[in-house]
Coordinates of C-alpha atoms in Angstrom, one line a residue:
X1 CA 10.2 15.9 -7.6
X2 CA 12.0 19.2 -8.5
X3 CA 13.4 20.9 -5.4
X4 CA 15.8 23.6 -4.3
X5 CA 18.4 22.6 -1.7
X6 CA 19.7 24.8 1.0
X7 CA 22.5 23.5 3.2
X8 CA 22.8 25.2 6.6
X9 CA 26.0 24.7 8.6
X10 CA 29.0 22.5 8.0
X11 CA 27.2 19.1 7.7
X12 CA 24.3 20.7 5.7
X13 CA 26.7 22.2 3.1
X14 CA 28.5 18.9 2.6
X15 CA 25.3 16.8 2.3
X16 CA 23.8 19.4 -0.1
X17 CA 26.9 19.2 -2.3
X18 CA 26.7 15.4 -2.3
X19 CA 23.0 15.5 -3.2
X20 CA 23.6 17.9 -6.0
X21 CA 26.5 15.9 -7.4
X22 CA 24.6 12.6 -7.3
X23 CA 21.6 14.2 -9.1
X24 CA 23.9 15.6 -11.8
X25 CA 25.9 12.4 -12.2
X26 CA 22.7 10.3 -12.5
X27 CA 21.1 12.8 -14.9
X28 CA 17.9 13.0 -12.8
X29 CA 17.5 16.8 -13.0
X30 CA 15.5 16.9 -9.7
X31 CA 17.8 19.5 -8.1
X32 CA 16.9 22.9 -9.5
X33 CA 19.4 24.8 -7.4
X34 CA 21.8 24.3 -4.4
X35 CA 23.1 26.9 -1.9
X36 CA 25.2 26.4 1.2
X37 CA 24.9 28.9 4.0
X38 CA 27.2 29.1 6.9
X39 CA 28.7 31.4 9.6
X40 CA 32.2 29.8 9.2
X41 CA 34.0 30.9 6.1
X42 CA 36.5 27.9 6.2
X43 CA 33.6 25.4 5.9
X44 CA 32.4 27.1 2.7
X45 CA 35.8 27.1 0.9
X46 CA 35.8 23.4 0.1
X47 CA 32.4 23.4 -1.6
X48 CA 31.8 23.6 -5.3
X49 CA 28.1 24.7 -5.1
X50 CA 27.1 28.3 -4.5
X51 CA 27.8 29.6 -1.0
X52 CA 26.8 32.4 1.2
X53 CA 28.5 33.6 4.4
X54 CA 26.2 35.0 7.1
X55 CA 26.9 36.6 10.5
X56 CA 30.0 38.6 9.4
X57 CA 29.3 41.4 11.9
X58 CA 28.6 39.0 14.7
X59 CA 31.3 36.2 14.4
X60 CA 33.7 37.5 11.7
X61 CA 33.5 34.3 9.6
X62 CA 34.6 32.1 12.5
X63 CA 31.3 30.2 13.2
X64 CA 29.1 30.3 16.3
X65 CA 31.1 27.7 18.3
X66 CA 28.1 25.3 18.8
X67 CA 25.9 28.1 20.1
X68 CA 22.6 27.3 18.3
X69 CA 20.8 30.2 19.9
X70 CA 23.3 32.5 18.2
X71 CA 22.9 30.6 15.0
X72 CA 19.1 31.1 15.1
X73 CA 19.6 34.9 15.8
X74 CA 22.0 35.3 12.9
X75 CA 19.6 33.5 10.6
X76 CA 16.7 35.6 11.7
X77 CA 18.7 38.8 11.2
X78 CA 19.9 37.8 7.8
X79 CA 17.1 35.7 6.4
X80 CA 16.2 38.4 3.9
X81 CA 19.7 38.2 2.4
X82 CA 19.5 34.4 2.2
X83 CA 16.0 34.5 0.6
X84 CA 17.2 37.1 -1.9
X85 CA 20.0 34.7 -2.8
X86 CA 17.5 32.0 -3.4
X87 CA 15.0 34.1 -5.3
X88 CA 16.3 33.2 -8.8
X89 CA 16.5 29.5 -8.0
X90 CA 13.0 29.0 -6.6
X91 CA 11.0 29.2 -9.9
X92 CA 7.6 27.9 -10.9
X93 CA 9.2 24.5 -11.6
X94 CA 10.2 24.0 -8.0
X95 CA 7.8 21.7 -6.1
X96 CA 9.5 21.9 -2.8
X97 CA 12.3 23.5 -0.8
X98 CA 14.6 21.2 1.2
X99 CA 16.7 22.6 4.0
X100 CA 19.6 20.3 4.9
X101 CA 21.3 20.5 8.3
X102 CA 23.1 18.7 11.0
X103 CA 21.0 19.2 14.1
X104 CA 23.8 19.0 16.6
X105 CA 26.0 21.9 15.7
X106 CA 25.4 25.6 16.1
X107 CA 24.6 27.2 12.7
X108 CA 22.7 24.2 11.3
X109 CA 20.6 23.4 14.4
X110 CA 19.8 27.0 15.1
X111 CA 19.5 28.3 11.5
X112 CA 17.5 25.5 9.9
X113 CA 14.3 25.9 11.9
X114 CA 14.5 29.7 11.7
X115 CA 15.0 29.6 7.9
X116 CA 12.1 27.1 7.6
X117 CA 9.9 29.6 9.5
X118 CA 10.8 32.5 7.2
X119 CA 10.5 30.5 3.9
X120 CA 7.0 29.3 4.8
X121 CA 5.9 32.9 5.2
X122 CA 6.9 33.6 1.6
X123 CA 6.6 30.5 -0.6
X124 CA 3.6 28.3 -1.3
X125 CA 5.5 25.2 -2.0
X126 CA 6.3 22.7 0.9
X127 CA 9.3 23.4 3.0
X128 CA 11.0 20.3 4.2
X129 CA 14.0 19.8 6.5
X130 CA 16.5 16.9 6.0
X131 CA 18.0 16.8 9.5
X132 CA 20.9 14.6 10.8
X133 CA 20.9 13.6 14.4
X134 CA 24.3 13.3 16.2
X135 CA 25.5 9.8 17.1
X136 CA 25.5 8.5 20.6
X137 CA 29.3 8.9 20.9
X138 CA 29.2 12.6 19.9
X139 CA 29.4 15.1 22.8
X140 CA 26.6 16.1 25.1
X141 CA 26.4 19.6 23.7
X142 CA 25.5 18.1 20.3
X143 CA 22.8 15.9 21.9
X144 CA 21.3 18.9 23.7
X145 CA 21.5 21.1 20.6
X146 CA 19.8 18.5 18.5
X147 CA 17.0 18.0 21.0
X148 CA 16.1 21.7 21.0
X149 CA 16.5 21.9 17.2
X150 CA 14.4 18.9 16.5
X151 CA 11.6 20.1 18.7
X152 CA 11.5 23.4 16.9
X153 CA 12.1 22.2 13.4
X154 CA 9.3 19.6 13.7
X155 CA 7.0 22.6 14.4
X156 CA 8.2 24.9 11.7
X157 CA 8.8 22.6 8.7
X158 CA 6.1 20.9 6.6
X159 CA 7.9 17.6 7.4
X160 CA 11.3 16.6 8.7
X161 CA 13.1 13.7 7.3
X162 CA 15.5 12.5 10.0
X163 CA 18.8 10.7 9.5
X164 CA 20.3 9.0 12.6
X165 CA 24.1 9.2 12.4
X166 CA 24.3 5.8 14.0
X167 CA 22.2 4.2 11.2
X168 CA 24.3 4.4 8.1
X169 CA 28.0 4.3 9.1
X170 CA 30.7 1.6 9.3
X171 CA 32.0 1.2 12.9
X172 CA 35.4 0.3 11.6
X173 CA 35.9 3.6 9.8
X174 CA 37.5 6.7 11.2
X175 CA 35.2 9.5 12.2
X176 CA 35.9 11.6 9.1
X177 CA 35.5 8.6 6.8
X178 CA 32.3 7.7 8.6
X179 CA 30.8 11.1 7.9
X180 CA 31.7 10.8 4.3
X181 CA 30.0 7.4 4.1
X182 CA 26.9 8.8 5.7
X183 CA 26.8 11.7 3.3
X184 CA 27.0 9.4 0.3
X185 CA 24.3 7.1 1.7
X186 CA 22.1 10.1 2.2
X187 CA 22.7 11.4 -1.3
X188 CA 21.9 8.0 -2.9
X189 CA 18.7 7.5 -0.9
X190 CA 17.3 11.0 -0.9
X191 CA 18.5 11.5 -4.5
X192 CA 16.4 8.5 -5.6
X193 CA 13.4 9.7 -3.7
X194 CA 13.6 13.2 -5.3
X195 CA 14.1 11.6 -8.7
X196 CA 10.9 9.6 -8.4
X197 CA 8.8 10.3 -11.5
X198 CA 11.7 11.8 -13.4
X199 CA 11.8 8.9 -15.9
X200 CA 15.2 8.4 -17.5
X201 CA 14.9 5.3 -19.7
X202 CA 12.0 2.9 -20.1
X203 CA 8.4 3.3 -19.0
X204 CA 7.2 2.4 -15.5
X205 CA 4.1 0.3 -15.2
X206 CA 3.0 2.3 -12.2
X207 CA 4.6 5.8 -12.2
X208 CA 5.6 7.5 -8.9
X209 CA 5.4 11.2 -9.3
X210 CA 6.1 14.1 -7.0
X211 CA 2.5 14.1 -5.7
X212 CA 3.1 10.7 -4.1
X213 CA 6.1 12.0 -2.2
X214 CA 4.2 15.2 -1.1
X215 CA 1.1 13.3 0.0
X216 CA 3.2 10.8 2.0
X217 CA 4.8 13.7 3.8
X218 CA 1.5 15.6 4.1
X219 CA 0.8 14.7 7.7
X220 CA 3.9 16.6 8.8
X221 CA 6.0 15.7 11.8
X222 CA 8.9 13.2 11.5
X223 CA 9.6 11.0 8.5
X224 CA 12.3 8.4 7.7
X225 CA 13.7 6.8 4.6
X226 CA 14.8 3.2 4.1
X227 CA 16.8 1.6 1.3
X228 CA 18.0 -1.9 0.2
X229 CA 18.9 -3.6 -3.0
X230 CA 19.2 -7.1 -4.4
X231 CA 20.6 -8.7 -7.5
X232 CA 18.0 -8.9 -10.3
X233 CA 17.3 -12.1 -12.3
X234 CA 16.8 -11.7 -16.0
X235 CA 13.2 -13.0 -15.9
X236 CA 10.9 -10.8 -13.9
X237 CA 9.0 -13.9 -12.5
X238 CA 12.2 -14.9 -10.7
X239 CA 12.3 -11.5 -9.0
X240 CA 9.2 -11.7 -6.9
X241 CA 11.1 -12.8 -3.8
X242 CA 13.9 -10.4 -4.5
X243 CA 11.5 -7.5 -4.4
X244 CA 9.9 -8.7 -1.2
X245 CA 13.3 -9.3 0.4
X246 CA 14.6 -5.9 -0.6
X247 CA 11.5 -4.2 0.8
X248 CA 11.9 -6.1 4.1
X249 CA 15.5 -5.1 4.4
X250 CA 14.8 -1.5 3.5
X251 CA 12.3 -1.3 6.4
X252 CA 13.9 -3.5 9.0
X253 CA 17.6 -3.0 8.4
X254 CA 18.1 0.0 6.1
X255 CA 16.1 2.9 7.5
X256 CA 17.5 6.3 8.5
X257 CA 15.8 5.8 11.9
X258 CA 16.4 2.2 13.0
X259 CA 13.4 0.5 14.7
X260 CA 11.1 3.3 13.5
X261 CA 8.5 1.0 11.9
X262 CA 5.1 2.2 12.9
X263 CA 4.0 5.1 10.6
X264 CA 0.9 7.1 9.5
X265 CA 1.8 7.0 5.8
X266 CA 4.2 5.1 3.6
X267 CA 5.5 5.1 0.0
X268 CA 7.3 2.2 -1.7
X269 CA 9.4 2.8 -4.8
X270 CA 10.9 -0.2 -6.6
X271 CA 13.7 1.0 -8.9
X272 CA 15.4 -1.1 -11.6
X273 CA 15.0 -2.4 -15.2
X274 CA 11.3 -2.2 -16.0
X275 CA 11.5 -5.6 -17.7
X276 CA 12.8 -7.2 -14.5
X277 CA 10.3 -5.7 -12.1
X278 CA 7.6 -8.3 -11.2
X279 CA 4.2 -6.7 -10.6
X280 CA 3.2 -9.6 -8.3
X281 CA 6.3 -8.9 -6.2
X282 CA 5.5 -5.2 -5.9
X283 CA 2.0 -5.9 -4.8
X284 CA 3.1 -8.4 -2.2
X285 CA 5.7 -6.1 -0.9
X286 CA 3.2 -3.3 -0.5
X287 CA 0.8 -5.6 1.3
X288 CA 3.6 -6.7 3.7
X289 CA 4.5 -3.0 4.2
X290 CA 0.9 -2.1 5.1
X291 CA 0.8 -4.9 7.8
X292 CA 4.2 -4.1 9.2
X293 CA 3.8 -0.3 9.5
X294 CA 0.1 -0.2 10.3
X295 CA -0.6 2.1 7.4
X296 CA -4.1 1.9 5.9
X297 CA -2.6 2.5 2.4
X298 CA 0.9 2.3 1.1
X299 CA 1.5 4.4 -2.0
X300 CA 3.9 3.0 -4.5
X301 CA 5.1 2.5 -8.0
X302 CA 8.2 1.9 -10.2
X303 CA 11.2 4.0 -11.1
X304 CA 12.9 2.9 -14.3
X305 CA 16.7 2.7 -13.8
X306 CA 19.4 1.1 -16.0
X307 CA 20.7 -1.4 -13.5
X308 CA 21.3 -5.1 -12.9
X309 CA 19.9 -4.7 -9.4
X310 CA 16.5 -4.0 -8.0
X311 CA 16.2 -1.5 -5.2
X312 CA 13.5 -0.8 -2.7
X313 CA 13.0 2.7 -1.3
X314 CA 10.7 3.2 1.6
X315 CA 9.5 6.6 2.8
X316 CA 7.6 6.6 6.1
X317 CA 5.6 9.6 7.4
X318 CA 4.5 10.2 11.0
X319 CA 7.1 8.1 12.8
X320 CA 7.5 10.5 15.7
X321 CA 6.0 8.0 18.2
X322 CA 8.7 5.4 17.5
X323 CA 11.0 4.2 20.3
X324 CA 14.0 5.6 18.5
X325 CA 12.7 9.1 18.6
X326 CA 11.8 8.8 22.3
X327 CA 15.2 7.3 23.1
X328 CA 17.0 10.2 21.4
X329 CA 14.8 12.9 23.1
X330 CA 15.5 11.3 26.5
X331 CA 19.2 11.4 25.7
X332 CA 18.9 15.1 24.6
X333 CA 17.0 15.9 27.8
X334 CA 19.7 14.4 30.0
X335 CA 22.4 16.3 28.1
X336 CA 20.5 19.5 28.4
X337 CA 20.3 19.0 32.2
X338 CA 24.0 18.3 32.4
X339 CA 24.8 21.5 30.5
X340 CA 22.5 23.5 32.8
X341 CA 24.3 22.4 36.0
X342 CA 26.8 24.9 37.3
X343 CA 30.4 24.0 36.7
X344 CA 32.5 23.8 39.8
X345 CA 35.2 26.6 40.0
X346 CA 38.6 24.9 40.5
X347 CA 39.8 28.0 42.4
X348 CA 37.3 27.1 45.2
X349 CA 39.7 24.4 46.3
X350 CA 42.1 27.2 47.5
X351 CA 39.5 28.4 50.0
X352 CA 39.8 25.2 52.0
X353 CA 39.9 26.4 55.7
X354 CA 41.4 23.2 56.9
X355 CA 44.7 24.1 55.4
X356 CA 46.6 27.1 56.9
X357 CA 48.1 29.7 54.7
X358 CA 51.9 29.9 54.9
X359 CA 51.8 33.6 55.9

């Protein structure tokens, strides 16, 4: 699936670069262009992809300080300039536009839904958002921002693929190293999804092309992505259980939204050496996925990949009714209420009438 990537905000820019690099290194040619947009000049300096600074007149290149309303305003005011920058990248080959953003900050959480709104007015191809939710341990302002952003972006985008920051990180890592791990995991999983149908070597028995991805995301709303791999035996007959196990782990332990199992649509991609992919294993895995998710039909196919492992990639559409989403929205609501409460003024303590002034 050939797409143009637009990273909005700090996290969005870093993930977009990781996706573009992974696509280039693997030779998939799915990413047709990549642009990072931000209100903070310093966050753009470390990126190797094309960049665009917005909001110069409003924030002087210093960012919006977590104010996602200001981030949305700046994107609305300068959306024409951003779209002009994209114009040469979104060609007839592009089958979709993917906006990448962390939903807890200011520029990304405010700018992503506004940019999705503007892009859908102009282009006929689907506009998706790849959004990252803040972890439980991140501050309440990030939770409140993400709640408002998610509610808006789910309305504006054709579909929103959500990544929970708590899903794909190592608890023993530092915060900075943890974010790097998450970015690389996103790049690998989403990169494989976008590459579906872009055959590199070998011929798949059942090809997954871009229409399968688009149709899985067609209902809109919230989507999630799962991934797991297993060592592949030389003989495909010995890989039946390996394929089923990888599929189970992808759904039950490797999804971007843990515990989000019920879905309206699903896509299963088995990646690996075509000679090692057991057709019976793929069919059994699809049947299991149908029962587990409640989907009437699970789309699926193979993705030829030169590897001694077999990987299962699961894309779920329509997971917004999952307990994980409801849990996050409740957390965001509480954070929003806390932020709305008036902050006590410390100087009020000096108005205590039970203590006499000295003179």
